[in-house]
Backbone as CSV, one residue per row, in Angstrom:
resi,resn,N_x,N_y,N_z,CA_x,CA_y,CA_z,C_x,C_y,C_z
1,UNK,108.140,89.258,98.120,109.056,88.394,97.668,110.184,88.996,98.517
2,UNK,110.184,87.884,99.225,110.786,87.811,100.662,112.785,87.605,100.380
3,UNK,113.046,88.255,101.283,114.663,88.054,100.728,114.745,86.730,100.600
4,UNK,114.373,85.443,101.205,114.658,83.939,101.005,113.926,84.317,99.529
5,UNK,113.417,84.259,99.310,112.613,84.174,97.595,113.495,84.871,96.674
6,UNK,114.177,85.809,96.988,115.020,86.479,96.016,116.698,85.914,96.538
7,UNK,116.935,85.739,96.890,117.817,84.950,96.862,118.060,83.447,96.234
8,UNK,116.771,82.994,96.485,116.570,81.676,95.604,116.183,81.645,93.978
9,UNK,115.823,83.056,93.397,115.582,83.948,92.536,117.087,83.566,91.669
10,UNK,117.778,84.468,92.507,119.330,85.081,91.837,120.466,83.772,91.667
11,UNK,119.672,82.857,92.508,120.721,81.290,92.479,120.241,80.641,90.963
12,UNK,118.710,80.273,91.388,118.139,79.604,90.067,118.231,80.118,88.872
13,UNK,118.523,81.718,88.809,118.970,82.439,87.302,119.828,82.509,86.973
14,UNK,121.430,82.150,87.984,122.685,82.166,87.631,122.863,83.479,88.113
15,UNK,122.663,84.940,88.351,122.753,85.511,88.796,124.121,86.079,89.262
16,UNK,124.628,87.252,88.717,126.415,87.858,89.822,125.616,88.959,90.028
17,UNK,124.887,89.434,91.004,124.341,90.740,91.708,125.647,91.806,91.553
18,UNK,127.181,91.206,92.129,127.938,91.986,92.060,128.575,93.115,90.681
19,UNK,127.802,91.931,90.008,128.268,92.390,88.288,127.183,93.308,88.142
20,UNK,125.953,93.950,88.679,125.026,94.191,88.479,124.955,95.459,89.415
21,UNK,126.254,95.426,90.322,126.382,96.953,91.556,125.399,97.077,92.181
22,UNK,124.659,95.093,93.371,123.518,95.516,93.798,124.207,94.757,95.121
23,UNK,124.214,95.007,96.334,124.417,94.610,97.226,123.175,94.494,98.201
24,UNK,122.796,92.924,98.759,122.043,92.335,99.898,122.698,92.618,101.698
25,UNK,121.732,92.751,102.399,122.299,92.939,103.499,123.288,93.471,104.253
26,UNK,123.932,94.458,103.713,125.034,95.672,103.946,124.669,96.570,103.393
27,UNK,125.305,97.957,104.608,125.544,99.213,103.886,127.043,99.405,103.706
28,UNK,127.506,99.524,101.917,128.424,99.718,101.395,128.355,101.517,100.857
29,UNK,129.256,102.015,100.756,129.683,103.759,100.350,130.654,103.154,99.528
30,UNK,130.252,102.673,98.098,130.718,102.414,96.468,130.327,102.795,95.742
31,UNK,130.773,103.984,94.657,129.997,104.245,93.521,129.298,103.545,92.835
32,UNK,127.949,103.837,92.388,127.271,103.951,91.888,126.397,102.381,92.567
33,UNK,126.359,101.833,93.369,126.095,100.639,94.137,124.561,100.947,94.744
34,UNK,123.570,100.119,94.326,122.048,100.255,95.072,122.350,99.197,96.183
35,UNK,121.469,99.450,97.145,121.450,97.929,98.084,120.485,98.009,99.175
36,UNK,120.381,96.809,99.744,119.026,97.241,100.778,119.987,96.957,102.276
37,UNK,119.351,96.927,103.174,119.741,96.405,104.213,118.587,96.590,105.417
38,UNK,118.648,95.614,106.803,117.795,95.985,107.794,118.462,97.079,108.813
39,UNK,117.310,97.583,109.560,118.170,98.158,110.892,116.895,98.598,111.166
40,UNK,116.364,98.195,112.963,115.744,98.383,113.470,114.149,97.784,113.326
41,UNK,114.709,96.613,112.425,113.364,96.152,112.296,112.132,96.762,110.629
42,UNK,113.515,97.449,110.224,112.603,98.339,108.722,114.015,97.849,107.756
43,UNK,113.418,97.633,106.791,114.015,97.389,105.583,114.631,98.833,104.755
44,UNK,115.670,99.006,104.475,115.631,100.573,103.972,116.560,99.992,102.328
45,UNK,115.931,100.592,101.828,117.131,100.188,99.985,117.786,101.957,99.944
46,UNK,118.601,101.217,99.526,120.122,103.030,99.002,120.417,102.763,97.808
47,UNK,120.741,103.637,97.613,121.870,103.781,96.199,122.872,104.910,96.909
48,UNK,124.147,105.130,95.945,125.184,105.400,96.218,125.981,106.052,94.725
49,UNK,125.819,107.407,95.095,125.871,108.084,93.727,127.347,108.321,93.263
50,UNK,127.492,109.086,92.488,129.189,109.168,91.956,130.090,109.797,93.156
51,UNK,130.036,110.315,93.475,130.765,110.933,95.025,130.504,110.242,96.175
52,UNK,129.988,109.448,96.276,129.750,107.924,97.505,128.623,108.703,98.144
53,UNK,128.424,109.797,97.873,126.618,110.242,98.488,125.356,109.448,98.611
54,UNK,125.370,108.580,99.739,124.550,107.747,100.362,123.160,108.042,100.483
55,UNK,122.269,107.545,99.960,121.026,107.663,99.839,119.674,106.942,100.588
56,UNK,119.404,106.792,101.258,118.045,105.712,101.511,117.113,106.549,100.956
57,UNK,116.840,105.872,99.284,115.462,106.280,99.036,114.417,105.493,98.976
58,UNK,113.810,104.065,100.110,112.358,104.061,100.494,113.191,103.295,101.763
59,UNK,112.077,102.786,102.209,111.948,102.496,103.615,110.435,101.556,103.406
60,UNK,110.166,100.342,104.168,109.296,99.844,104.076,109.928,97.738,104.784
61,UNK,108.555,96.998,104.043,108.915,95.834,104.408,109.725,95.403,103.440
62,UNK,110.020,93.768,104.302,110.957,92.980,103.674,110.315,93.135,102.726
63,UNK,109.063,92.551,102.672,108.423,92.238,101.568,108.142,93.437,100.069
64,UNK,107.909,94.611,100.022,108.111,96.390,99.967,109.685,96.174,98.747
65,UNK,110.567,96.063,100.024,111.531,96.335,99.666,112.254,95.228,98.881
66,UNK,112.078,94.071,98.543,112.559,93.404,97.605,111.752,93.087,96.278
67,UNK,110.560,93.366,96.474,109.912,93.865,95.452,111.080,94.580,94.527
68,UNK,111.470,95.826,94.798,111.685,96.539,94.336,113.330,95.823,93.865
69,UNK,113.788,95.689,94.766,114.697,94.780,94.468,114.899,93.990,92.873
70,UNK,113.743,93.475,93.323,113.730,92.535,92.348,113.578,92.984,90.598
71,UNK,112.923,94.141,90.486,112.255,94.910,89.363,113.929,95.633,89.414
72,UNK,114.787,96.140,90.423,116.200,96.582,89.493,117.169,95.882,89.034
73,UNK,116.893,94.610,89.285,117.613,93.619,89.275,117.660,93.005,87.680
74,UNK,116.063,92.915,87.735,115.814,92.492,86.534,115.782,93.925,84.989
75,UNK,115.642,94.946,85.430,116.207,96.193,84.672,117.815,95.889,84.518
76,UNK,118.427,95.718,85.373,119.945,96.100,85.021,120.236,94.526,84.002
77,UNK,119.587,93.523,84.435,120.267,92.445,84.023,119.535,92.255,82.687
78,UNK,118.687,92.838,81.976,118.426,92.848,80.916,119.288,94.091,79.579
79,UNK,119.621,95.247,80.246,120.953,95.965,80.036,122.227,95.681,80.027
80,UNK,122.450,94.369,80.926,124.324,94.147,80.695,124.210,93.279,79.579
C-alpha cells in the first residue's frame, strides 16, 4: 500500500487517525503516538512511549511501512 492508497482508505472509511494516536508524514514526540515519516528516501515507522521515548521500530519502502500502518490502523479501529 502506498501513502496515497492509505490516505484514500482513511477518507473512504471516514477514519480520524488523530483519535487513534496515529501521525503520518511527521515526527511528533507525544506519548502513545505511532507514526511514520520519510527521511533521506527511507520511510520510518516510530512509536513514542509514556515518557516521550521516541523509537524507530521499522525502516523500509513506502509500501512496507504503509502496509504496517494499515494493520495498526485496523487494529486500533477495532478496539475503539
